[in-house]
CSV table of C-alpha atoms in Angstrom, one decimal:
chain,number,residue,atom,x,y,z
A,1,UNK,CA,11.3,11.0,-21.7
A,2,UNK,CA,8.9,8.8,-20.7
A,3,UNK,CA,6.9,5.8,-21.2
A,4,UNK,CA,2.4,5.7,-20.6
A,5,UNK,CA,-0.2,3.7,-19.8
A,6,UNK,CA,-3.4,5.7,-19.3
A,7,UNK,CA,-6.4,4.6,-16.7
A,8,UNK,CA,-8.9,6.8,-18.3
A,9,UNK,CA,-10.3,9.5,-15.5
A,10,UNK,CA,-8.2,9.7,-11.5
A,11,UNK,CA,-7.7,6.8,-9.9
A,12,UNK,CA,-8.8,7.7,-6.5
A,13,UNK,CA,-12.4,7.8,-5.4
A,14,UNK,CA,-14.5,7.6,-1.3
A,15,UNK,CA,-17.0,5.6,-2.9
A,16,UNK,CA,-16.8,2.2,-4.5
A,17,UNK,CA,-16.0,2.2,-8.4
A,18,UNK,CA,-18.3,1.5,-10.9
A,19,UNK,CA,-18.7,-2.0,-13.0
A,20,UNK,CA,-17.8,-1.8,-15.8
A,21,UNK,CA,-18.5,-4.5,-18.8
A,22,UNK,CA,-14.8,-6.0,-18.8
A,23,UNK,CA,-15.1,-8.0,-22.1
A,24,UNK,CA,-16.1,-4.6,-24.0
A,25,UNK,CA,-12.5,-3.2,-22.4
A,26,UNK,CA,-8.6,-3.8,-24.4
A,27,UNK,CA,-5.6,-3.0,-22.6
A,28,UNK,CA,-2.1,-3.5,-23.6
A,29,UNK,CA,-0.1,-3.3,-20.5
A,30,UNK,CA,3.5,-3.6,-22.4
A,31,UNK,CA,2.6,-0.4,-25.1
A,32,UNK,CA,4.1,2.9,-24.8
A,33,UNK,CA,0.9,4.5,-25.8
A,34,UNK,CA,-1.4,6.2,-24.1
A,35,UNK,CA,-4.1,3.5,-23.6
A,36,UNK,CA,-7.3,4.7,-21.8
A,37,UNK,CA,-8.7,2.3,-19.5
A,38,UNK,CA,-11.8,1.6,-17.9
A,39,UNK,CA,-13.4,1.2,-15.4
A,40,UNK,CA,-13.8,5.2,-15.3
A,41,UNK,CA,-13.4,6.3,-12.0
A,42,UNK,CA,-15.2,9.1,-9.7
A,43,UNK,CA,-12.2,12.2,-9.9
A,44,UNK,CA,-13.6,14.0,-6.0
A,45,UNK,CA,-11.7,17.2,-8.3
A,46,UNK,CA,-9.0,15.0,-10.2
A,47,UNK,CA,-10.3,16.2,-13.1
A,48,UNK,CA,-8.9,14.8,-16.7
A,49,UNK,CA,-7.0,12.0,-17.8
A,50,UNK,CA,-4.4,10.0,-15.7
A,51,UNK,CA,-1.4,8.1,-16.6
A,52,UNK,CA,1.1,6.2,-15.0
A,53,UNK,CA,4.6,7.2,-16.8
A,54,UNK,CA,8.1,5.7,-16.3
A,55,UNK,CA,9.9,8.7,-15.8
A,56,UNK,CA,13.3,8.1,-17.4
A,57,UNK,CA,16.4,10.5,-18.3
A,58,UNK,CA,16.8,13.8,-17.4
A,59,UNK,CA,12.6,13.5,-15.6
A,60,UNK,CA,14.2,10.8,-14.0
A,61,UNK,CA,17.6,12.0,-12.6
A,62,UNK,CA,15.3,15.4,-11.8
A,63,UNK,CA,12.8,13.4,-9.9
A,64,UNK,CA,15.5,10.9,-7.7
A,65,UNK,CA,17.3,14.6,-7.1
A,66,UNK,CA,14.8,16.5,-5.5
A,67,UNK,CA,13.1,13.9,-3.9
A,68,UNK,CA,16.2,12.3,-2.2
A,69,UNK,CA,15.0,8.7,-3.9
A,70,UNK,CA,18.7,7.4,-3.0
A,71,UNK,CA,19.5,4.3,-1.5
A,72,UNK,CA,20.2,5.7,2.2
A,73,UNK,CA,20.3,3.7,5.4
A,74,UNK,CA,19.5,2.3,7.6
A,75,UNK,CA,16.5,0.4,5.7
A,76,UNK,CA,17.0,-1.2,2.7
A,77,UNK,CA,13.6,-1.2,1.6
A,78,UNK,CA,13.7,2.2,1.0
A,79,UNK,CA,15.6,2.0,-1.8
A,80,UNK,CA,14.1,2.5,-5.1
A,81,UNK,CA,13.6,-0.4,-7.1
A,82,UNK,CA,14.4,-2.6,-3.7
A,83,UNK,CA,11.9,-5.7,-3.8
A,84,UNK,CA,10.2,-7.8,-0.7
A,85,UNK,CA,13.0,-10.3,-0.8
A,86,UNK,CA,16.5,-8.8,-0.1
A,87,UNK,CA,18.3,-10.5,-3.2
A,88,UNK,CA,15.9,-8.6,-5.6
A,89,UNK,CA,17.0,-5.1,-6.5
A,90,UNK,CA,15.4,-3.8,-9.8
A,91,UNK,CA,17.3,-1.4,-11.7
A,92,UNK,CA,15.8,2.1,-10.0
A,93,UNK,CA,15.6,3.2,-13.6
A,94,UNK,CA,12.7,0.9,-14.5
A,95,UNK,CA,11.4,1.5,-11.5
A,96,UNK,CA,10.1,5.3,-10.9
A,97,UNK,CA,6.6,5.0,-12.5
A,98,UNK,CA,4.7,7.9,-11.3
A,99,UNK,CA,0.9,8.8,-12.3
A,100,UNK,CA,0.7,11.8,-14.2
A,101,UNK,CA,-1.7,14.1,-15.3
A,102,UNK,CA,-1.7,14.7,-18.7
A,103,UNK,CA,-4.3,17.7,-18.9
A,104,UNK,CA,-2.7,19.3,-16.0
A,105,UNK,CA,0.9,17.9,-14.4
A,106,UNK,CA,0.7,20.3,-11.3
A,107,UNK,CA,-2.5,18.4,-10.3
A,108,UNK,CA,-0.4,15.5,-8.0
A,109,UNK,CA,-1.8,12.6,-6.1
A,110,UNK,CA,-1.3,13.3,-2.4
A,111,UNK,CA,1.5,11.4,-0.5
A,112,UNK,CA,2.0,10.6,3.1
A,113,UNK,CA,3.4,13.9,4.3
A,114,UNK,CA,-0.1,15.4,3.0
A,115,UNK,CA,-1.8,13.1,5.6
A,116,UNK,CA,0.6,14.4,8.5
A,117,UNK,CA,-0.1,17.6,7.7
A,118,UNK,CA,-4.0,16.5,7.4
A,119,UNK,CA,-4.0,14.1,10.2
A,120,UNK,CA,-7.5,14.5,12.5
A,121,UNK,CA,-6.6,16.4,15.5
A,122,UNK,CA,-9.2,14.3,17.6
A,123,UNK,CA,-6.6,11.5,17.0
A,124,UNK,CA,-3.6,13.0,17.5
A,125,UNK,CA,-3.5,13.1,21.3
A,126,UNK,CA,-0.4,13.5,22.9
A,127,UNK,CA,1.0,15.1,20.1
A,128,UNK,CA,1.2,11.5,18.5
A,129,UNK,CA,0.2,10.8,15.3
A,130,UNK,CA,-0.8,6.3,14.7
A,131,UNK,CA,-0.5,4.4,11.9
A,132,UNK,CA,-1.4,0.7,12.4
A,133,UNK,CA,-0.9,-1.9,9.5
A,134,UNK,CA,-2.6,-4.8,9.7
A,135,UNK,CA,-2.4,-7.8,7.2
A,136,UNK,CA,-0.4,-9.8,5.1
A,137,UNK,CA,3.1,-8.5,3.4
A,138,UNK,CA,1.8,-6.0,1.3
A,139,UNK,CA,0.5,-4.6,4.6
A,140,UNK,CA,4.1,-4.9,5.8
A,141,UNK,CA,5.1,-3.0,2.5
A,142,UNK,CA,2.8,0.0,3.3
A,143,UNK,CA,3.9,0.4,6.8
A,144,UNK,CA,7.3,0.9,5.8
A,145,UNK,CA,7.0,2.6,3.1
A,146,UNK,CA,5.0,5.4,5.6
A,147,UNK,CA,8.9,4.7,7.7
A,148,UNK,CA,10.5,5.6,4.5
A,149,UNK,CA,8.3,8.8,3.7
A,150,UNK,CA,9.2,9.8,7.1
A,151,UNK,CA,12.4,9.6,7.0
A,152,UNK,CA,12.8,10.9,4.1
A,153,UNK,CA,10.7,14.1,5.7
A,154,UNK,CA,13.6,14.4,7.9
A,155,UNK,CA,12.0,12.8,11.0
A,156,UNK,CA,14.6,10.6,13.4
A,157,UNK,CA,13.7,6.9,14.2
A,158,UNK,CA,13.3,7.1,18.0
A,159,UNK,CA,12.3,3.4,18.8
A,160,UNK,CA,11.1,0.3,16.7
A,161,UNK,CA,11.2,-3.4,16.5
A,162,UNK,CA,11.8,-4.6,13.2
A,163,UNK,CA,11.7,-8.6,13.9
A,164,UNK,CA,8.4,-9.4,12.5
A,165,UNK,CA,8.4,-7.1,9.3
A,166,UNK,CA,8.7,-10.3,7.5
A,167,UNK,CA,9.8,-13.6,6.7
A,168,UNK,CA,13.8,-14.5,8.4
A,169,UNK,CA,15.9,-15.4,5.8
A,170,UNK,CA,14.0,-13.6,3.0
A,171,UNK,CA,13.3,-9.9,3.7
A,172,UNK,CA,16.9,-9.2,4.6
A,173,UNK,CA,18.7,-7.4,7.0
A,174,UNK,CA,16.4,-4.8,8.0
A,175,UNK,CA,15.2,-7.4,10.1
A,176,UNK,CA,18.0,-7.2,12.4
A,177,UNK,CA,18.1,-3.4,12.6
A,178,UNK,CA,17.7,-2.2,16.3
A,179,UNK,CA,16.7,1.5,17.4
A,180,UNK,CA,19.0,2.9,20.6
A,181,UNK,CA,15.2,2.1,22.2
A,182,UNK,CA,12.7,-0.3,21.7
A,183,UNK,CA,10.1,1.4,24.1
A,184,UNK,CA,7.1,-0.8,23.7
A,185,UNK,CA,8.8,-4.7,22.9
A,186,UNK,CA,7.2,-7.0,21.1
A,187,UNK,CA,5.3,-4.8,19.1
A,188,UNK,CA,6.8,-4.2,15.3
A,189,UNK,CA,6.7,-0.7,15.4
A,190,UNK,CA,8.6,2.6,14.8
A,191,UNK,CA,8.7,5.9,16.2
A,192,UNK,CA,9.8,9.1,14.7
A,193,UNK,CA,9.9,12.6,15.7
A,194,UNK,CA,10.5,15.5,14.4
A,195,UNK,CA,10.3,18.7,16.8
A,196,UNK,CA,8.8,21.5,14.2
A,197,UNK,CA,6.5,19.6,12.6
A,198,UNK,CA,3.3,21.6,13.5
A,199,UNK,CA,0.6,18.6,12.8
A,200,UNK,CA,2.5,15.4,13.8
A,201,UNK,CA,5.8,15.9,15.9
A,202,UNK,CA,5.2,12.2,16.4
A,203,UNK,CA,4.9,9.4,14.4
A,204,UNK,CA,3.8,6.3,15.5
A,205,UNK,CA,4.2,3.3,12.3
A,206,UNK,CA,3.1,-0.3,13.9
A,207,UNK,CA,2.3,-3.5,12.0
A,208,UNK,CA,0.8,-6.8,12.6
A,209,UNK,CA,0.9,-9.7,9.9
A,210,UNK,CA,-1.1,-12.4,12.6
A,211,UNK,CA,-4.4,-10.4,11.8
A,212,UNK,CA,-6.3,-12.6,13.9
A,213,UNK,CA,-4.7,-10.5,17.1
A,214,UNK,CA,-5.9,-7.7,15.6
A,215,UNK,CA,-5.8,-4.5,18.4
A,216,UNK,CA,-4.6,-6.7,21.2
A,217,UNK,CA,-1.0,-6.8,19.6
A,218,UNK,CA,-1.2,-2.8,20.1
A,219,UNK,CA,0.6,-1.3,23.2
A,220,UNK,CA,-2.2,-0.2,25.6
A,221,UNK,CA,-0.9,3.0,26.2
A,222,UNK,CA,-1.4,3.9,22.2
A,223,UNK,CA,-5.0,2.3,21.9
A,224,UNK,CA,-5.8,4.7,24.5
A,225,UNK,CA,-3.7,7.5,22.4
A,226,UNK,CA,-6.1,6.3,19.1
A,227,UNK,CA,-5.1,6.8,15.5
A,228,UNK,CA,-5.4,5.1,11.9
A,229,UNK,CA,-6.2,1.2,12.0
A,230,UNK,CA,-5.6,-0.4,8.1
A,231,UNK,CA,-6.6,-3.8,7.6
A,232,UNK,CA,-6.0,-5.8,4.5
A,233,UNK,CA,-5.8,-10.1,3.8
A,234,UNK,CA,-6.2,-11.0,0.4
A,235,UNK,CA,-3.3,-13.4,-1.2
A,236,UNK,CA,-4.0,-16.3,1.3
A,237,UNK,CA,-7.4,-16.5,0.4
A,238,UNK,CA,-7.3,-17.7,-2.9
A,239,UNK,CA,-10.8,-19.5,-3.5
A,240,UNK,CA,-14.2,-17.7,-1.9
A,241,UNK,CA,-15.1,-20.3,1.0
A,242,UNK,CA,-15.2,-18.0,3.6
A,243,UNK,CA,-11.1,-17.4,4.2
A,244,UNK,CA,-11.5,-13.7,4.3
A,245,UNK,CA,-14.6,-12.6,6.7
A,246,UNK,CA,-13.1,-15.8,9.4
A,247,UNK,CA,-9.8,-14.4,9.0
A,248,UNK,CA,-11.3,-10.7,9.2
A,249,UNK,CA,-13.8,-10.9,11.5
A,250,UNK,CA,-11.5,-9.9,14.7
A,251,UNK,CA,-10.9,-7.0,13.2
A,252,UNK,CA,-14.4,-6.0,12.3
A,253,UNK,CA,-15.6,-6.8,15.5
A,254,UNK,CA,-12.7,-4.2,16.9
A,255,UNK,CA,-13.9,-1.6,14.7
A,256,UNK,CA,-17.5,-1.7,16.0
A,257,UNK,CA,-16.6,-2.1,19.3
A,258,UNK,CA,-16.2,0.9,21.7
A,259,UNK,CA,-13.4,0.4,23.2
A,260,UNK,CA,-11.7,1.2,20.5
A,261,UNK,CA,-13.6,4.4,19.6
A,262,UNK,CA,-10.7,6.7,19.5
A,263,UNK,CA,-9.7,4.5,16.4
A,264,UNK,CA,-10.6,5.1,12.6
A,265,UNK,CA,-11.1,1.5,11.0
A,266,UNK,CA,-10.0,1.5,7.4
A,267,UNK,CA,-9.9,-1.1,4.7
A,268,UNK,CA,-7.1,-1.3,2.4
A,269,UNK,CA,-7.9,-2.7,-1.1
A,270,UNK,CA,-6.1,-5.6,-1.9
A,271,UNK,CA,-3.5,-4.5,-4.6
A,272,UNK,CA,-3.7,-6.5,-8.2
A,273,UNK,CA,-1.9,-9.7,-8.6
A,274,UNK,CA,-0.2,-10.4,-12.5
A,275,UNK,CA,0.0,-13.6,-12.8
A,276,UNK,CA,-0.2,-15.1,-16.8
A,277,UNK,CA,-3.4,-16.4,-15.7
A,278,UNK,CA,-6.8,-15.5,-16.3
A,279,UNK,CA,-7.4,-12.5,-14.3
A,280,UNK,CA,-3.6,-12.2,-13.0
A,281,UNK,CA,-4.7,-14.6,-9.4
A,282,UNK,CA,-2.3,-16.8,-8.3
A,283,UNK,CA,-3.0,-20.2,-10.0
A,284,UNK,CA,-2.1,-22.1,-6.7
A,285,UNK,CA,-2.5,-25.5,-7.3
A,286,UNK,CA,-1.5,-25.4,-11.5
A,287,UNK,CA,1.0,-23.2,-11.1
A,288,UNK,CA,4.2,-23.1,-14.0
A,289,UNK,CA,7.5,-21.1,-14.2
A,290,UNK,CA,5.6,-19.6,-17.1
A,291,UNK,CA,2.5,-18.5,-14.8
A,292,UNK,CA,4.9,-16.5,-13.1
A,293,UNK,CA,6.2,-14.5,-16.1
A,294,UNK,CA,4.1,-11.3,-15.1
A,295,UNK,CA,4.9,-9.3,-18.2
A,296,UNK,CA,3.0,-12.2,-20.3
A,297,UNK,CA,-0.1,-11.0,-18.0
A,298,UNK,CA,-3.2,-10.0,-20.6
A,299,UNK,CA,-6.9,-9.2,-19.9
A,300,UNK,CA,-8.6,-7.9,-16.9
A,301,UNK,CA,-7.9,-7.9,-13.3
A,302,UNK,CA,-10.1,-10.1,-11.1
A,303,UNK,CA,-11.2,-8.0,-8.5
A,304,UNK,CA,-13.3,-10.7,-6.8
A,305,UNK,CA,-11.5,-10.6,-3.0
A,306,UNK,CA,-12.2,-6.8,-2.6
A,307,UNK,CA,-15.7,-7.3,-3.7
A,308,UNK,CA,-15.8,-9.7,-1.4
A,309,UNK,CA,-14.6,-7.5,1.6
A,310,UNK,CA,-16.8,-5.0,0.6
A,311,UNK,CA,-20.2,-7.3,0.5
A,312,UNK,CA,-19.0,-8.2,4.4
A,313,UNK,CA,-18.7,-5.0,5.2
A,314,UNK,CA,-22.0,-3.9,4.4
A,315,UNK,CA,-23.7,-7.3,5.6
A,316,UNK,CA,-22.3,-6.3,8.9
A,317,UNK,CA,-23.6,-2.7,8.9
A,318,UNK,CA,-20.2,-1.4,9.1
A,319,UNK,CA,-19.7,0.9,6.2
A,320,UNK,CA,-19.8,4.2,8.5
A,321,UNK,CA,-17.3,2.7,10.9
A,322,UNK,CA,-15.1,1.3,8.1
A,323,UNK,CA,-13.7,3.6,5.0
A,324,UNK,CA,-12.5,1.9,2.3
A,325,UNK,CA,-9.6,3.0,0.8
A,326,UNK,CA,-10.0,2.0,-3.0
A,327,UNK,CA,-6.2,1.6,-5.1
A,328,UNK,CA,-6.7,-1.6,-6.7
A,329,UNK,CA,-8.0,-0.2,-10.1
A,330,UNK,CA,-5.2,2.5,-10.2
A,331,UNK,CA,-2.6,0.0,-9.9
A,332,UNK,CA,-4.0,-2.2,-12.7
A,333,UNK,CA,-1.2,-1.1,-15.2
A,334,UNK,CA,2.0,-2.0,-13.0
A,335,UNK,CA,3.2,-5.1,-14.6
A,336,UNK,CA,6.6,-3.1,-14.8
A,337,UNK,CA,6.8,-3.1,-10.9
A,338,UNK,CA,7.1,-6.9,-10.4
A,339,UNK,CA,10.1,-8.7,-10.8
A,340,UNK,CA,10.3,-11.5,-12.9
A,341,UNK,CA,14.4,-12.5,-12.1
A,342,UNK,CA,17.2,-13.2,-12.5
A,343,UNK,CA,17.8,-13.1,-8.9
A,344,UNK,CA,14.4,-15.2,-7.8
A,345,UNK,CA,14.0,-18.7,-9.9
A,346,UNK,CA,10.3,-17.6,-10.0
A,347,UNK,CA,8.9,-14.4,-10.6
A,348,UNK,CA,7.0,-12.9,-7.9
A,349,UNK,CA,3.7,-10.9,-9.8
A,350,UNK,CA,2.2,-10.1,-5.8
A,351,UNK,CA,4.8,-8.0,-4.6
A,352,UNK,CA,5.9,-4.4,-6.1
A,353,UNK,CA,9.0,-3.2,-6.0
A,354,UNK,CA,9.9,0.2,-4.2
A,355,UNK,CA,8.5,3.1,-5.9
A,356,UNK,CA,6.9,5.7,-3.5
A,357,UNK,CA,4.9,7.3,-6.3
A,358,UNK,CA,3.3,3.5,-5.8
A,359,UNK,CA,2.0,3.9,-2.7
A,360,UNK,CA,0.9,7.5,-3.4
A,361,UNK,CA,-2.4,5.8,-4.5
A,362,UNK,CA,-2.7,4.3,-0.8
A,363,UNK,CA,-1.6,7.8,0.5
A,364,UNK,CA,-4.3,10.1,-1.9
A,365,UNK,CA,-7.3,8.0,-1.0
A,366,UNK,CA,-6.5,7.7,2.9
A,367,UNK,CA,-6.2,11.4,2.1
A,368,UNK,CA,-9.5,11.9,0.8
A,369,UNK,CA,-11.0,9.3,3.6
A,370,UNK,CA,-9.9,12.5,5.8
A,371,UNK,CA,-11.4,15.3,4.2
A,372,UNK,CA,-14.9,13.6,4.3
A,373,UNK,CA,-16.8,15.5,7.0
């Protein structure tokens, strides 16, 4: 029981994909077929063909059942189907898309507990184990989706500060959610332990949307600790004068400085917009209620802002101090995971709902980024 969109080879590769010739490439988002898609992609031992399938039925119910994908508190955003906005909730149904192997299904993509368990010991001092998020709301998104995979581990919220997950009045009540301690204030963060876990007792989760503070939002005592820094800015840079190296260039200058040598820089892909527009961006200043029907969304994704990032990068001679973490091609097919109402006049073809087999893509190639030598 289940519906397929192919992508061709895996999704998840260290190195930067290939170019492909776009106009030679057809792809029909809405069909229930299995579609293969370019551009092919390295596999690093994901051998065969990959698509994403909405798991319905008895796959469905098996799936929510053993992987405890119930609407639990305390966060409401780690509910399947939930949506950036509190009033949109998706029916969890059409939301459990999961990318499949079709030549082999016990191959998996790797999720976060794989990068607990795989988590450098050189920066897990203190028996800590840091995640810092930094960038826009689909930053926010990833950052607690790692709180949800967590807790859904069985690790206990210790300490956080929710207030500046997102935007008061629109992401909801997890906003107001307070821990029994809020050990470093000021910071959004949370903190989870979990005694027997051999690799990572100790979870530290912190986000920063004001990219511009970069590591000086951190609390001192956990840049001294190190960890995993994840930088992303993408949707508020819509036209290419410039927006996205002045409003990264903090954050590249942290990552070669040495002070902060104890942290692994990483750049998160910006994930594709689906927009009815040529090349699914976010027609800003023409925009109609019908450039927000996402499901209308045809052609090719325009990749141009990661390209972007990844021509700074190099200009800068920073490609051995920054990783790139490469999801934007896998995630081409996910029309089904924006929400196009009735709850929100406008559909809103940025934002995903919640469906952790989503961010599994993040999760497998920040994986992969640790097994490099």
């Amino acid at each position: 029981d289940s519906q397929a969109v192919a992508i061709g080879q895996a999704p998840i590769a260290p190195e930067r994909q290939q170019e492909t010739n776009s106009k030679a490439v057809v792809m029909n988002f809405n069909s229930t077929e299995f579609v293969p898609m370019d551009p092919v992609f390295s596999s690093h031992g994901k051998k065969g063909s990959w698509g994403w399938h909405l798991l319905s039925g008895e796959a469905a119910a098996q799936e929510i059942l053993a992987n405890q994908y119930v609407c639990n508190k305390p966060f409401e955003h780690c509910c399947l189907g939930q949506g950036r906005q509190q009033v949109v909730k998706m029916d969890p149904h059409k939301a459990l898309w999961k990318l499949i192997n079709t030549d082999d299904q016990s191959l998996q993509l790797g999720t976060f507990g794989d990068v607990l368990k795989h988590y450098p010991a050189g920066q897990s001092q203190d028996s800590m184990c840091s995640f810092a998020f930094f960038g826009d709301s689909l930053s926010s998104d990833s950052a607690m989706g790692a709180v949800c995979e967590a807790l859904r581990m069985g690790y206990t919220l210790k300490s956080c500060d929710t207030l500046r997950m997102g935007a008061m009045g629109v992401y909801g009540d997890d906003l107001n959610y307070t821990c029994d301690e809020n050990r470093y204030n000021d910071a959004p963060h949370f903190l989870l332990e979990k005694e027997d876990s051999i690799s990572c007792p100790r979870v530290f989760i912190a986000f920063e949307q004001d990219i511009i503070n970069n590591m000086a939002f951190m609390p001192p005592a956990i840049v001294e600790l190190g960890g995993l820094a994840i930088f992303n800015w993408g949707v508020h840079c819509n036209t290419d004068d410039g927006c996205l190296e002045q409003v990264l260039t903090p954050i590249l200058n942290n990552a070669a400085d040495e002070t902060y040598q104890n942290w692994r820089f990483m750049f998160r892909e910006q994930e594709p917009q689906h927009f009815a527009f040529p090349g699914g961006v976010y027609p800003k200043s023409i925009a109609t209620p019908e450039h927000h029907i996402c499901s209308n969304f045809h052609g090719r994704i325009n990749n141009w802002r990661n390209k972007e990032v990844a021509n700074i990068i190099e200009a800068r001679n920073l490609t051995k101090q920054i990783a790139t973490l490469p999801i934007s091609a896998a995630l081409e097919p996910l029309v089904g995971l924006h929400y196009e109402g009735p709850l929100i006049k406008y559909g809103d073809c940025t934002h995903y709902v919640y469906d952790p087999h989503r961010l599994d893509v993040t999760w497998d190639a920040l994986l992969t980024v640790l097994q490099i030598p």
